[in-house]
């Protein structure tokens, strides 16, 4: 209900009748600025630092990227289809002394280069969010953060969301609420991985780990030569992986990182609190992990 209200509020703010609904010509979206207090919270939610390269898709007057540079010392790129807003943003970047680290270009957001982005910021209508989803998941590197104002992606659930009360939104949006959504781009771990590991004082054995992934949601199974092993709570956050394997009476927690087609980390259990290194390699789709 709240979401419907906001959607209508923003649609009204964008100068459309509610009856038109949010179905839009996806080449253009009206300019409605994000209030500065919301900009600051979005950059905080994405944990922006001087190491980040922030891309604002549909950058308006440039406030998101200029704030990222001024307040958090980040670098960035703003992409907007309106040449006047691009010109205004580049002028403002100069006036604020951040023109060495930020740039604004006239471009369709669907064609923007995201290869350098570690953070993407968005204030776009739901149709744009949905249409951007495949581009974001395909082009952003694992660990990159996406933060959006008021709108979310339906299939890709946010990792976090927060609600703010922002009185200055009331006039333009018909609501004083701002909803912020954060996604962390996960590494792709779907498929089989072959791991050799010695549980406690036992001999090393081969284990096939099978992950079924949809965005950051993961289901897992583990199999040894003598049968399945219980695997619980598989999780992927950026390039960090975590799961529990139970062997006999002992439950081991495996934590590690994804390095392309390798997983590496350390495992601990109540009886073996000293971290034991573990590694796994991705099994190509046309091969099998040979259990022995
Ligand atoms: C709702 S405003 C958001 C402005 C800014 N990101 C902010 O949060 O203050 C959306 C912006 O997207 C721009 N825009 C609309 N369609 C676009 C497209 N296809 N590619 C790039 N920019 C677009 C508009 O000119 C407008 O400045």
Coordinates of N, CA, C and O and ligand atoms in Angstrom, one line a residue, residues 10 14 25-35 39 42 56-64 79-83 85 105-111 121-125 128 149, ligand 1:
X10 N 5.3 9.8 -7.0 CA 6.4 10.1 -7.9 C 5.9 10.3 -9.3 O 6.3 11.2 -10.0
X14 N 6.4 13.6 -11.4 CA 6.9 13.5 -12.7 C 6.0 14.1 -13.8 O 6.3 14.1 -15.0
X25 N 7.7 5.7 -21.7 CA 8.6 5.6 -22.8 C 10.0 5.5 -22.2 O 10.5 6.4 -21.5
X26 N 10.6 4.3 -22.4 CA 11.9 4.1 -21.6 C 13.1 4.9 -22.1 O 14.2 4.7 -21.7
X27 N 12.9 5.7 -23.1 CA 14.0 6.5 -23.6 C 14.2 7.8 -22.7 O 15.2 8.3 -22.6
X28 N 13.1 8.2 -22.0 CA 13.2 9.4 -21.3 C 12.3 9.4 -20.0 O 11.3 8.8 -20.0
X29 N 12.8 10.1 -19.0 CA 12.2 10.1 -17.7 C 12.4 11.5 -17.2 O 13.4 12.1 -17.4
X30 N 11.4 12.1 -16.6 CA 11.5 13.5 -16.2 C 12.5 13.8 -15.1 O 12.8 12.8 -14.4
X31 N 12.9 15.0 -15.0 CA 13.8 15.4 -14.0 C 13.1 15.8 -12.7 O 12.3 16.7 -12.6
X32 N 13.4 15.0 -11.7 CA 12.9 15.3 -10.3 C 14.2 15.1 -9.4 O 14.7 14.0 -9.3
X33 N 14.7 16.2 -8.7 CA 15.9 16.0 -8.0 C 15.6 15.2 -6.7 O 14.6 15.3 -6.1
X34 N 16.6 14.5 -6.3 CA 16.6 13.8 -4.9 C 17.0 14.9 -3.9 O 18.0 15.5 -4.0
X35 N 16.2 15.0 -2.8 CA 16.6 16.0 -1.8 C 18.0 15.7 -1.3 O 18.3 14.5 -1.1
X39 N 20.2 12.3 -0.7 CA 21.5 12.0 -1.4 C 22.5 11.6 -0.4 O 23.2 10.6 -0.5
X42 N 21.8 8.1 0.9 CA 22.1 7.1 -0.1 C 23.6 6.8 -0.2 O 24.0 5.6 -0.3
X56 N 26.0 7.8 -11.5 CA 24.6 8.1 -11.3 C 23.9 8.0 -12.7 O 24.3 8.8 -13.6
X57 N 23.0 7.1 -12.8 CA 22.3 6.9 -14.1 C 21.1 7.9 -14.1 O 20.1 7.6 -13.4
X58 N 21.1 8.9 -14.9 CA 20.1 10.0 -14.9 C 20.5 10.9 -13.8 O 19.9 11.0 -12.8
X59 N 21.6 11.7 -14.1 CA 22.3 12.4 -13.0 C 21.7 13.8 -12.7 O 22.1 14.5 -11.8
X60 N 20.7 14.2 -13.5 CA 20.0 15.5 -13.1 C 21.0 16.7 -13.0 O 21.8 16.9 -13.9
X61 N 20.9 17.4 -11.9 CA 21.8 18.6 -11.8 C 23.2 18.2 -11.2 O 24.0 19.0 -10.8
X62 N 23.4 16.9 -11.1 CA 24.8 16.4 -10.7 C 25.0 16.2 -9.2 O 26.1 15.9 -8.7
X63 N 24.0 16.5 -8.4 CA 24.2 16.6 -6.9 C 24.7 15.3 -6.3 O 25.5 15.3 -5.4
X64 N 24.3 14.1 -6.9 CA 24.7 12.8 -6.3 C 26.3 12.7 -6.4 O 27.0 12.3 -5.5
X79 N 25.5 10.5 -15.9 CA 25.0 10.3 -17.2 C 23.6 10.8 -17.3 O 22.8 10.4 -16.5
X80 N 23.4 11.7 -18.2 CA 22.0 12.2 -18.4 C 21.7 12.5 -19.8 O 22.6 12.8 -20.6
X81 N 20.5 12.3 -20.2 CA 20.1 12.5 -21.6 C 19.8 14.0 -21.9 O 19.8 14.3 -23.1
X82 N 19.7 14.8 -20.9 CA 19.4 16.2 -21.1 C 20.7 17.0 -21.1 O 21.4 17.2 -20.1
X83 N 21.1 17.6 -22.3 CA 22.4 18.3 -22.4 C 22.5 19.5 -21.5 O 23.6 19.8 -21.0
X85 N 21.2 19.8 -18.5 CA 21.6 19.3 -17.1 C 23.0 18.9 -17.1 O 23.7 19.1 -16.0
X105 N 28.3 13.4 -18.6 CA 28.2 13.2 -20.1 C 26.7 13.1 -20.5 O 25.9 12.6 -19.7
X106 N 26.5 13.5 -21.7 CA 25.2 13.3 -22.3 C 25.1 11.9 -22.9 O 25.9 11.6 -23.8
X107 N 24.3 11.1 -22.4 CA 24.2 9.7 -22.8 C 22.9 9.0 -22.3 O 22.4 9.4 -21.3
X108 N 22.4 8.1 -23.1 CA 21.3 7.3 -22.6 C 21.8 6.3 -21.6 O 22.8 5.6 -21.8
X109 N 21.2 6.3 -20.4 CA 21.7 5.5 -19.3 C 21.8 4.0 -19.7 O 22.6 3.3 -19.1
X110 N 21.0 3.5 -20.6 CA 21.0 2.1 -21.0 C 22.3 1.8 -21.8 O 22.7 0.6 -22.0
X111 N 23.0 2.8 -22.2 CA 24.3 2.6 -22.9 C 25.5 3.0 -22.1 O 26.6 3.0 -22.6
X121 N 24.1 4.8 -8.5 CA 22.9 5.4 -7.8 C 21.8 5.6 -8.8 O 22.0 5.9 -10.0
X122 N 20.6 5.5 -8.3 CA 19.4 5.6 -9.2 C 18.2 6.3 -8.5 O 17.9 6.0 -7.4
X123 N 17.6 7.1 -9.3 CA 16.3 7.6 -8.9 C 15.5 7.6 -10.2 O 15.4 8.6 -10.9
X124 N 14.9 6.5 -10.5 CA 14.2 6.3 -11.8 C 12.9 5.5 -11.5 O 12.9 4.7 -10.5
X125 N 12.0 5.6 -12.4 CA 10.7 4.9 -12.2 C 10.8 3.4 -12.4 O 11.8 2.9 -12.9
X128 N 12.1 1.6 -15.5 CA 13.5 1.8 -15.8 C 14.3 0.8 -14.9 O 15.3 0.3 -15.3
X149 N 16.6 5.3 -4.9 CA 15.7 6.1 -4.1 C 14.3 5.8 -4.6 O 14.0 5.8 -5.8
Ligands
LIG1 C1 14.3 11.6 -11.4 S1 15.6 12.5 -12.1 C2 16.9 12.0 -11.0 C3 18.0 13.0 -11.0 C4 19.2 12.7 -10.1 N1 19.7 11.3 -10.2 C5 18.8 12.9 -8.6 O1 18.6 11.8 -7.9 O2 18.7 14.0 -8.2 C6 15.9 11.5 -13.6 C7 16.9 12.0 -14.5 O3 17.1 11.1 -15.6 C8 17.3 11.7 -16.8 N2 17.0 10.8 -17.9 C9 15.7 10.5 -18.3 N3 15.8 9.5 -19.3 C10 17.1 9.2 -19.4 C11 17.8 8.3 -20.2 N4 17.2 7.4 -21.0 N5 19.2 8.2 -20.1 C12 19.8 9.1 -19.2 N6 19.2 10.0 -18.4 C13 17.9 10.0 -18.5 C14 16.4 13.0 -16.7 O4 16.9 14.0 -17.6 C15 16.6 13.3 -15.2 O5 17.6 14.3 -15.0

